[in-house]
Short mmCIF file of C-alpha atoms (C1' of nucleotides) in Angstrom, two decimals:
data_model
loop_
_atom_site.label_atom_id
_atom_site.label_comp_id
_atom_site.label_asym_id
_atom_site.label_seq_id
_atom_site.Cartn_x
_atom_site.Cartn_y
_atom_site.Cartn_z
CA MET A 1 82.62 169.17 201.31
CA LYS A 2 79.81 171.53 202.13
CA ALA A 3 79.68 175.30 201.97
CA ILE A 4 77.43 177.73 203.70
CA VAL A 5 76.93 181.03 201.95
CA ASP A 6 75.56 183.67 204.29
CA CYS A 7 74.61 187.21 203.32
CA ASN A 8 76.24 189.87 205.49
CA SER A 9 73.70 191.99 207.41
CA PHE A 10 71.16 190.91 204.82
CA TYR A 11 68.22 193.28 205.34
CA ALA A 12 70.49 196.28 205.76
CA ALA A 13 72.46 195.20 202.68
CA CYS A 14 69.22 195.10 200.65
CA GLU A 15 68.50 198.69 201.60
CA ARG A 16 71.98 199.68 200.46
CA VAL A 17 71.50 198.13 197.03
CA PHE A 18 68.99 200.84 196.14
CA LYS A 19 70.61 203.59 198.16
CA PRO A 20 74.33 203.38 197.40
CA SER A 21 75.01 206.54 199.40
CA LEU A 22 74.59 204.36 202.50
CA HIS A 23 77.73 202.33 201.79
CA GLY A 24 80.19 202.74 204.62
CA LYS A 25 77.47 204.29 206.80
CA PRO A 26 75.62 202.71 209.73
CA VAL A 27 72.24 201.21 208.78
CA VAL A 28 69.68 199.31 210.86
CA VAL A 29 66.43 197.56 209.92
CA LEU A 30 63.55 197.17 212.36
CA SER A 31 61.24 194.22 212.95
CA ASN A 32 57.54 194.38 212.23
CA ASN A 33 55.78 197.16 214.05
CA ASP A 34 59.13 198.96 214.21
CA GLY A 35 59.75 197.14 217.50
CA CYS A 36 63.24 195.63 217.54
CA ILE A 37 66.45 195.98 215.58
CA VAL A 38 66.84 192.87 213.42
CA SER A 39 69.66 193.79 211.08
CA ARG A 40 72.71 196.01 211.53
CA THR A 41 75.66 196.84 209.35
CA ASP A 42 79.19 196.60 210.78
CA GLU A 43 79.20 200.38 211.27
CA ALA A 44 76.04 200.12 213.40
CA LYS A 45 77.52 197.22 215.39
CA ALA A 46 80.60 199.33 216.08
CA LEU A 47 78.37 201.96 217.67
CA GLY A 48 77.28 199.36 220.22
CA ILE A 49 73.75 198.95 218.87
CA GLN A 50 72.57 195.54 220.03
CA MET A 51 70.92 192.91 217.86
CA ALA A 52 67.27 192.29 218.79
CA GLY A 53 67.37 195.31 221.08
CA PRO A 54 64.19 197.39 221.28
CA TYR A 55 64.33 200.33 218.89
CA TYR A 56 63.24 202.91 221.45
CA GLN A 57 66.08 201.92 223.78
CA ASN A 58 68.64 202.57 221.05
CA LYS A 59 66.98 205.66 219.67
CA LYS A 60 69.37 208.12 221.25
CA GLU A 61 72.44 206.32 219.92
CA ILE A 62 70.82 206.08 216.50
CA GLU A 63 69.90 209.74 216.23
CA GLU A 64 73.17 211.04 217.58
CA ASN A 65 75.16 209.03 215.08
CA ASN A 66 72.96 209.66 212.09
CA VAL A 67 72.17 205.98 211.62
CA ALA A 68 69.84 205.24 208.68
CA VAL A 69 66.73 203.42 209.95
CA PHE A 70 64.29 201.32 207.90
CA SER A 71 61.11 199.42 208.66
CA SER A 72 61.29 195.91 207.26
CA ASN A 73 60.37 195.63 203.60
CA TYR A 74 59.74 191.94 203.02
CA HIS A 75 58.80 192.34 199.37
CA LEU A 76 62.25 193.75 198.67
CA TYR A 77 64.19 191.27 200.84
CA GLY A 78 62.24 188.30 199.49
CA ASP A 79 62.98 189.25 195.91
CA LEU A 80 66.69 189.94 196.47
CA SER A 81 66.93 186.67 198.40
CA ARG A 82 65.48 184.86 195.40
CA ARG A 83 68.14 186.48 193.17
CA VAL A 84 70.94 185.36 195.49
CA MET A 85 69.62 181.78 195.61
CA GLU A 86 69.16 181.65 191.82
CA THR A 87 72.79 182.70 191.43
CA LEU A 88 73.97 180.00 193.85
CA ARG A 89 72.00 177.35 191.98
CA LEU A 90 74.15 178.02 188.93
CA LEU A 91 77.30 177.44 190.99
CA SER A 92 76.49 174.14 192.73
CA PRO A 93 74.47 171.05 191.77
CA GLN A 94 72.72 170.97 195.14
CA VAL A 95 71.57 174.03 197.05
CA GLU A 96 69.60 173.88 200.26
CA VAL A 97 68.01 177.23 201.05
CA TYR A 98 68.29 177.31 204.80
CA SER A 99 66.83 180.73 205.45
CA VAL A 100 66.12 183.98 203.66
CA ASP A 101 69.82 184.88 203.79
CA GLU A 102 71.76 181.63 203.77
CA SER A 103 72.16 178.43 201.80
CA PHE A 104 74.13 175.24 202.10
CA LEU A 105 75.91 174.16 198.91
CA ASP A 106 77.23 170.75 197.99
CA LEU A 107 80.83 171.16 196.83
CA SER A 108 81.73 167.48 196.63
CA GLY A 109 82.62 167.83 192.95
CA ILE A 110 85.38 170.37 193.55
CA ASP A 111 89.02 169.23 193.82
CA ALA A 112 90.52 169.65 197.28
CA GLY A 113 93.20 171.98 195.95
CA GLU A 114 90.68 174.34 194.36
CA LEU A 115 88.17 174.72 197.17
CA PHE A 116 89.35 178.11 198.36
CA GLU A 117 89.46 179.55 194.85
CA TYR A 118 86.02 178.20 194.06
CA ALA A 119 84.51 179.57 197.27
CA LEU A 120 86.01 182.94 196.44
CA PHE A 121 84.49 182.70 192.96
CA ILE A 122 81.07 181.99 194.51
CA LYS A 123 81.44 185.03 196.71
CA HIS A 124 82.50 187.38 193.95
CA THR A 125 79.89 186.18 191.47
CA THR A 126 77.07 186.57 193.98
CA GLU A 127 78.17 190.05 194.94
CA LEU A 128 78.64 191.14 191.35
CA TRP A 129 75.28 189.84 190.16
CA THR A 130 73.10 190.83 193.12
CA GLY A 131 74.87 193.61 194.99
CA ILE A 132 74.60 191.64 198.24
CA PRO A 133 77.90 190.90 200.07
CA VAL A 134 78.28 187.34 201.36
CA SER A 135 80.65 185.23 203.48
CA VAL A 136 81.48 181.64 202.66
CA GLY A 137 82.45 178.83 205.05
CA VAL A 138 83.58 175.46 203.70
CA ALA A 139 84.08 172.23 205.70
CA PRO A 140 83.23 168.51 205.71
CA THR A 141 80.08 169.00 207.82
CA LYS A 142 77.35 171.59 208.20
CA VAL A 143 78.30 172.43 211.78
CA LEU A 144 81.96 172.93 210.84
CA SER A 145 81.00 175.02 207.81
CA LYS A 146 79.02 177.30 210.13
CA VAL A 147 82.10 177.61 212.33
CA ALA A 148 84.13 178.52 209.22
CA ASN A 149 81.53 181.02 208.08
CA ARG A 150 81.50 182.78 211.40
CA LEU A 151 85.27 183.22 211.28
CA ALA A 152 85.05 184.53 207.70
CA LYS A 153 82.49 187.10 208.79
CA LYS A 154 84.44 188.17 211.84
CA ASP A 155 87.60 188.93 209.93
CA LYS A 156 86.45 190.01 206.48
CA SER A 157 89.71 191.58 205.38
CA GLY A 158 92.05 188.92 206.81
CA THR A 159 90.14 186.01 205.31
CA LYS A 160 88.79 187.72 202.15
CA GLY A 161 85.39 186.59 203.46
CA VAL A 162 86.13 182.93 202.79
CA VAL A 163 87.31 180.25 205.26
CA VAL A 164 87.95 176.62 204.29
CA LEU A 165 88.45 174.04 207.06
CA GLN A 166 90.05 171.19 205.23
CA THR A 167 92.91 169.79 207.28
CA LEU A 168 92.69 168.63 210.87
CA GLU A 169 95.03 171.45 211.90
CA GLN A 170 92.75 174.06 210.35
CA GLN A 171 89.76 172.57 212.12
CA ILE A 172 91.45 172.45 215.50
CA GLU A 173 92.54 176.05 215.23
CA ALA A 174 89.05 177.18 214.25
CA LEU A 175 87.37 175.22 217.04
CA ARG A 176 89.74 176.71 219.59
CA LYS A 177 88.72 180.19 218.46
CA THR A 178 84.99 179.44 218.78
CA ALA A 179 83.14 179.82 222.09
CA VAL A 180 80.50 177.17 222.86
CA GLU A 181 77.61 179.63 222.60
CA ASP A 182 78.71 180.45 219.05
CA ILE A 183 78.25 176.87 217.85
CA TRP A 184 75.27 176.27 215.58
CA GLY A 185 72.82 174.23 217.65
CA VAL A 186 73.99 175.41 221.06
CA GLY A 187 71.56 177.89 222.47
CA HIS A 188 71.19 179.77 225.69
CA ALA A 189 70.29 176.81 227.91
CA GLY A 190 72.92 174.55 226.37
CA SER A 191 75.80 176.98 226.63
CA LYS A 192 75.03 177.71 230.28
CA MET A 193 75.10 174.03 231.07
CA LEU A 194 78.28 173.44 229.05
CA ARG A 195 80.09 176.26 230.81
CA MET A 196 79.21 174.63 234.13
CA PHE A 197 80.94 171.46 232.94
CA ASN A 198 83.92 173.61 232.04
CA VAL A 199 83.30 173.16 228.34
CA ASN A 200 84.15 176.62 227.06
CA THR A 201 85.14 176.30 223.43
CA ALA A 202 84.03 174.24 220.46
CA TRP A 203 87.32 172.37 220.82
CA ASP A 204 86.43 171.38 224.42
CA LEU A 205 83.06 170.14 223.22
CA ARG A 206 84.54 168.19 220.35
CA ASN A 207 86.63 166.22 222.85
CA ARG A 208 83.65 165.08 224.92
CA SER A 209 82.42 161.54 224.31
CA GLU A 210 79.21 160.67 222.53
CA GLN A 211 77.93 158.95 225.66
CA TRP A 212 78.48 162.13 227.61
CA ALA A 213 76.58 164.12 224.98
CA ARG A 214 73.73 161.63 224.96
CA LYS A 215 73.35 162.01 228.69
CA ASN A 216 73.88 165.74 229.05
CA LEU A 217 73.24 167.45 225.75
CA GLY A 218 69.70 166.58 224.69
CA GLY A 219 70.14 162.93 223.63
CA VAL A 220 70.57 162.32 219.92
CA VAL A 221 70.86 166.05 219.25
CA GLY A 222 74.02 166.23 221.33
CA VAL A 223 75.52 163.10 219.80
CA ARG A 224 74.96 164.51 216.33
CA LEU A 225 76.60 167.77 217.30
CA ILE A 226 79.75 166.02 218.62
CA LYS A 227 80.00 163.91 215.48
CA GLU A 228 79.62 166.92 213.21
CA LEU A 229 82.31 168.79 215.15
CA ASN A 230 84.55 165.76 214.61
CA GLY A 231 84.08 166.00 210.86
CA MET A 232 81.58 163.12 210.59
CA PRO A 233 78.57 164.38 208.61
CA CYS A 234 75.21 163.48 210.12
CA ILE A 235 73.08 166.47 209.21
CA GLU A 236 72.43 165.82 205.55
CA MET A 237 71.45 168.22 202.78
CA LYS A 238 67.68 168.56 202.72
CA ASN A 239 65.53 167.85 199.71
CA PRO A 240 64.45 171.20 198.27
CA LEU A 241 60.97 169.89 197.53
CA THR A 242 59.92 169.32 201.12
CA THR A 243 56.78 171.20 202.10
CA LYS A 244 56.13 172.94 205.38
CA LYS A 245 54.54 170.93 208.15
CA MET A 246 53.13 173.95 209.87
CA ILE A 247 52.15 177.36 208.58
CA ALA A 248 51.71 180.34 210.89
CA THR A 249 50.77 183.98 210.53
CA THR A 250 51.07 185.98 213.71
CA ARG A 251 51.43 189.71 214.28
CA MET A 252 51.64 192.29 216.99
CA PHE A 253 48.98 194.97 216.55
CA GLY A 254 50.00 198.51 215.69
CA LYS A 255 48.04 199.62 218.74
CA PRO A 256 46.08 197.74 221.43
CA VAL A 257 42.74 196.22 220.43
CA TYR A 258 39.74 195.96 222.77
CA GLU A 259 36.85 195.15 220.41
CA LEU A 260 35.80 191.66 219.37
CA LYS A 261 34.99 192.94 215.89
CA GLU A 262 38.53 194.13 215.33
CA LEU A 263 40.03 190.92 216.68
CA LYS A 264 37.90 188.93 214.28
CA GLU A 265 39.02 191.12 211.37
CA ALA A 266 42.65 190.61 212.30
CA VAL A 267 42.27 186.83 212.58
CA ALA A 268 40.38 186.69 209.27
CA THR A 269 43.21 188.66 207.65
CA TYR A 270 45.88 186.35 209.10
CA ILE A 271 43.95 183.31 207.88
CA THR A 272 43.89 184.88 204.43
CA ARG A 273 47.71 185.15 204.52
CA ALA A 274 48.24 181.68 205.97
CA SER A 275 45.95 179.99 203.46
CA GLU A 276 47.77 181.75 200.62
CA LYS A 277 50.98 180.17 201.88
CA LEU A 278 49.14 176.85 202.08
CA ARG A 279 47.95 177.05 198.46
CA ARG A 280 51.35 178.21 197.26
CA GLN A 281 52.80 174.85 198.32
CA SER A 282 49.71 172.98 197.04
CA SER A 283 48.70 171.78 200.47
CA ALA A 284 45.62 171.62 202.65
CA ALA A 285 45.35 171.71 206.43
CA SER A 286 42.98 170.09 208.89
CA ALA A 287 44.21 171.54 212.16
CA LEU A 288 43.49 175.17 212.95
CA SER A 289 44.79 176.92 216.01
CA ILE A 290 44.13 180.50 217.09
CA PHE A 291 45.83 182.44 219.84
CA LEU A 292 45.25 185.87 221.34
CA VAL A 293 47.86 187.64 223.45
CA HIS A 294 46.65 190.13 226.00
CA SER A 295 48.50 192.35 228.36
CA ASP A 296 46.32 193.26 231.31
CA ASN A 297 47.52 194.79 234.59
CA ARG A 298 50.69 195.57 232.83
CA ASN A 299 53.50 196.28 235.18
CA GLN A 300 55.53 199.35 234.24
CA GLN A 301 58.83 197.54 234.47
CA GLU A 302 58.03 194.09 233.30
CA TYR A 303 56.95 193.05 229.86
CA ALA A 304 54.84 190.01 230.65
CA PRO A 305 51.97 189.40 228.24
CA SER A 306 49.98 186.19 228.48
CA SER A 307 48.14 184.29 225.83
CA ARG A 308 45.10 182.08 225.41
CA SER A 309 44.77 179.63 222.59
CA SER A 310 42.30 177.20 221.20
CA TYR A 311 42.33 174.74 218.35
CA ILE A 312 40.07 172.50 216.35
CA THR A 313 40.44 169.64 213.94
CA LEU A 314 38.41 170.22 210.80
CA PRO A 315 36.14 167.49 209.39
CA SER A 316 38.46 167.31 206.39
CA ALA A 317 41.55 169.12 205.20
CA THR A 318 40.97 172.34 203.25
CA TYR A 319 42.81 175.23 201.65
CA LEU A 320 39.77 177.45 201.17
CA THR A 321 40.10 180.78 202.93
CA ASN A 322 36.37 181.15 203.57
CA VAL A 323 36.06 177.69 205.12
CA LEU A 324 38.99 178.35 207.45
CA ILE A 325 37.61 181.75 208.43
CA ALA A 326 34.21 180.23 209.18
CA HIS A 327 35.80 177.72 211.54
CA ALA A 328 37.99 180.31 213.19
CA MET A 329 35.39 182.91 214.12
CA PRO A 330 33.68 180.86 216.88
CA LEU A 331 37.12 180.19 218.38
CA VAL A 332 37.86 183.91 218.55
CA GLU A 333 34.48 184.56 220.17
CA ALA A 334 35.13 181.87 222.76
CA LEU A 335 38.59 183.20 223.58
CA TYR A 336 37.54 186.85 223.72
CA ASN A 337 37.25 188.45 227.08
CA SER A 338 35.53 191.80 227.04
CA GLY A 339 37.70 194.46 228.64
CA SER A 340 41.03 192.81 227.93
CA LYS A 341 43.74 194.71 226.14
CA TYR A 342 44.89 192.64 223.17
CA ILE A 343 48.31 193.26 221.67
CA LYS A 344 48.80 190.32 219.32
CA ALA A 345 46.97 187.50 217.57
CA GLY A 346 48.03 184.50 215.55
CA VAL A 347 46.82 181.68 213.36
CA VAL A 348 48.58 178.32 213.02
CA LEU A 349 47.64 175.71 210.41
CA GLY A 350 48.71 172.13 211.02
CA ASN A 351 48.08 168.53 209.88
CA ILE A 352 49.22 169.61 206.45
CA VAL A 353 48.72 167.22 203.53
CA PRO A 354 49.19 167.54 199.77
CA CYS A 355 45.97 168.96 198.33
CA ASP A 356 45.54 166.09 195.90
CA MET A 357 45.51 163.61 198.76
CA ILE A 358 42.71 165.05 200.87
CA GLN A 359 40.71 162.41 202.69
CA PHE A 360 37.10 163.42 202.35
CA ASN A 361 34.79 163.09 205.27
CA LEU A 362 31.82 160.79 204.65
CA PHE A 363 29.47 163.24 206.31
CA GLU A 364 30.66 166.46 204.69
CA ALA A 365 30.22 167.61 201.13
CA PRO A 366 33.61 167.73 199.38
CA GLU A 367 34.79 171.11 198.21
CA SER A 368 33.23 172.07 194.94
CA ALA A 369 35.30 172.65 191.83
CA ASN A 370 33.88 176.16 191.70
CA ALA A 371 35.25 177.05 195.11
CA LYS A 372 38.74 175.89 194.08
CA GLN A 373 38.57 177.87 190.85
CA LEU A 374 37.52 180.95 192.74
CA MET A 375 40.44 180.63 195.19
CA HIS A 376 42.95 180.34 192.33
CA MET A 377 41.52 183.40 190.64
CA VAL A 378 41.68 185.43 193.83
CA ASP A 379 45.31 184.39 194.32
CA ASN A 380 46.23 185.27 190.75
CA ILE A 381 44.63 188.67 190.88
CA ASN A 382 46.08 189.54 194.28
CA PHE A 383 49.50 188.37 193.24
CA SER A 384 49.68 190.13 189.90
CA MET A 385 48.02 193.38 190.90
CA ARG A 386 47.93 194.82 194.36
CA ASN A 387 47.81 192.83 197.58
CA ASP A 388 44.31 192.27 198.85
CA ILE A 389 42.55 193.94 195.97
CA LEU A 390 40.16 190.99 196.40
CA LYS A 391 39.37 189.85 199.91
CA PHE A 392 36.71 188.44 202.17
CA ALA A 393 34.51 190.99 203.90
CA SER A 394 35.25 189.46 207.31
CA ALA A 395 38.83 190.68 206.98
CA GLY A 396 37.55 194.25 207.35
CA THR A 397 38.43 197.40 205.47
CA LYS A 398 39.72 199.87 208.02
CA LYS A 399 42.31 197.78 209.86
CA ASN A 400 42.99 200.09 212.77
CA TRP A 401 45.11 197.33 214.30
CA LYS A 402 47.54 197.11 211.38
CA MET A 403 51.19 197.19 212.27
CA ARG A 404 53.31 200.27 212.06
CA GLN A 405 55.86 200.49 209.29
CA GLU A 406 56.72 204.11 209.26
CA MET A 407 60.11 203.95 207.61
CA ARG A 408 59.69 201.39 204.86
CA SER A 409 61.64 201.84 201.65
CA LYS A 410 60.01 201.33 198.24
CA ARG A 411 59.34 197.88 196.83
CA PHE A 412 61.78 198.65 194.02
CA THR A 413 61.79 195.23 192.40
CA THR A 414 58.21 193.98 192.80
CA ARG A 415 55.96 196.98 192.09
CA TRP A 416 55.88 198.88 188.80
CA GLU A 417 54.77 202.07 190.51
CA GLU A 418 57.71 201.91 192.93
CA LEU A 419 60.52 201.41 190.41
CA CYS A 420 63.77 203.16 191.16
CA ILE A 421 64.09 206.40 189.20
CA VAL A 422 67.54 207.14 187.76
CA LYS A 423 68.03 210.69 186.64
"C1'" DT B 1 54.47 205.08 224.60
"C1'" DC B 2 57.56 201.54 222.85
"C1'" DT B 3 60.20 194.55 223.02
"C1'" DG B 4 59.22 190.40 215.71
"C1'" DG B 5 57.79 186.45 212.99
"C1'" DG B 6 58.05 181.84 211.25
"C1'" DG B 7 59.81 177.64 211.37
"C1'" DT B 8 62.03 172.54 212.81
"C1'" DC B 9 63.10 168.73 215.69
"C1'" DC B 10 63.12 166.14 219.92
"C1'" DT B 11 61.47 164.26 224.39
"C1'" DA B 12 58.42 163.04 228.00
"C1'" DG B 13 54.33 161.37 229.26
"C1'" DG B 14 49.62 159.81 228.69
"C1'" DA B 15 46.25 156.87 226.37
"C1'" DC B 16 45.61 152.86 224.42
"C1'" DC B 17 46.42 148.10 222.54
"C1'" DC B 18 47.27 142.96 223.07
"C1'" DT C 1 48.50 136.84 248.83
"C1'" DC C 2 49.61 137.90 244.26
"C1'" DT C 3 48.82 142.87 239.82
"C1'" DG C 4 53.57 142.26 233.29
"C1'" DG C 5 55.74 143.49 229.35
"C1'" DG C 6 56.08 145.51 225.15
"C1'" DG C 7 54.47 148.27 221.83
"C1'" DT C 8 52.33 152.48 219.07
"C1'" DC C 9 50.49 156.93 218.55
"C1'" DC C 10 49.53 161.51 219.90
"C1'" DT C 11 50.24 165.98 222.16
"C1'" DA C 12 52.40 169.60 224.73
"C1'" DG C 13 56.24 171.93 225.54
"C1'" DG C 14 61.08 173.00 225.22
"C1'" DA C 15 65.20 174.20 222.72
"C1'" DC C 16 66.92 175.97 218.92
"C1'" DC C 17 67.45 178.40 214.37
"C1'" DC C 18 67.47 182.89 211.42
#
DNA sequence: TCTGGGGTCCTAGGACCC
DNA sequence: TCTGGGGTCCTAGGACCC
């Protein structure tokens, strides 16, 4: 059996950990640049505040109801996430961290009769040790465990936050209660199509044949989904040591950018972030792609930005920030169109290989040991002290384009100077 | 005035090979 | 006059996830 442990309203819950007065009160957390609402507590949901809705459209509702609002504080969420995952690792031999707020757990060692009790124990332990409330779904497959988890979340008091789908009867009942668009793996396009075929619930979908799914539901993806709904596992637990195949850093600007110089600073800064991620997983990349999003002739009603991108393959894979910046700058210059209003830029690193397996190019000098040493020192200093205390000059110093984060809480757990003060 | 960021996997189609 | 079959590899783009 597999379990999925999912933190309830994770970002908002993190804010509550250090501000207990917010318990029982509506709380929302905004995306970068304070643009959209990305996390809401039950109280905020009850007020009709929509997930992923633009902040400014919900502002009235929020102010009238005294909803607590926070900019996203990734240092805090990242650290509390790590604490939750560390706790789960003590409770199961195999944990697959699926996202910042959820993990799949292997529960195959637990007796069938004790599954519910054990899932409840997982829930209570996690909440006690970290302060983050979670819901637990248990079932023979990942897709069914997601169905179970959703039901546990929907009815927290009735289910105690834990749902186990063990018997066929339990599974049938759960599938009947689940609409197709609420199935993990069925998105907007899929659910629209399924509804047209009169497939309205997960139970309806489960009863379609594999051949039908192969033809109508994205080939092997659809077949896998049907099998998983039928209790036949085909999405296995992932090896925790897998490295990322693509690394991206992309941001909206805090305000529109018109100057090439500022665009280049932003891209150099994003490359700095992306190459840190690259080095953290001991990898190197040989594909570099840059994109700029501009929003010219912007219609009042319609939000329709367009983007231009460009990419190059490097002579050999690298993880050196300065080398990547040097390759990126000409791309930015080529993409830049004087007079355009830029609202976002991004960097994507691809062709990722382990850094001890770099194929050197015959015609290029391999990276010197000194350069590697320097990179490690920069990372160590930036990590242990303050972000970006050491940086490349091309990343700029003023950063007029930096995103807005006007309501960010303190980084209580990762910065000495921001520790919580208890009187 | 104002709409996030970072990933994965799959498929179709083109280029190329013998 | 008649113009194959079977593969691999790569890329772009779509769908989906949180």
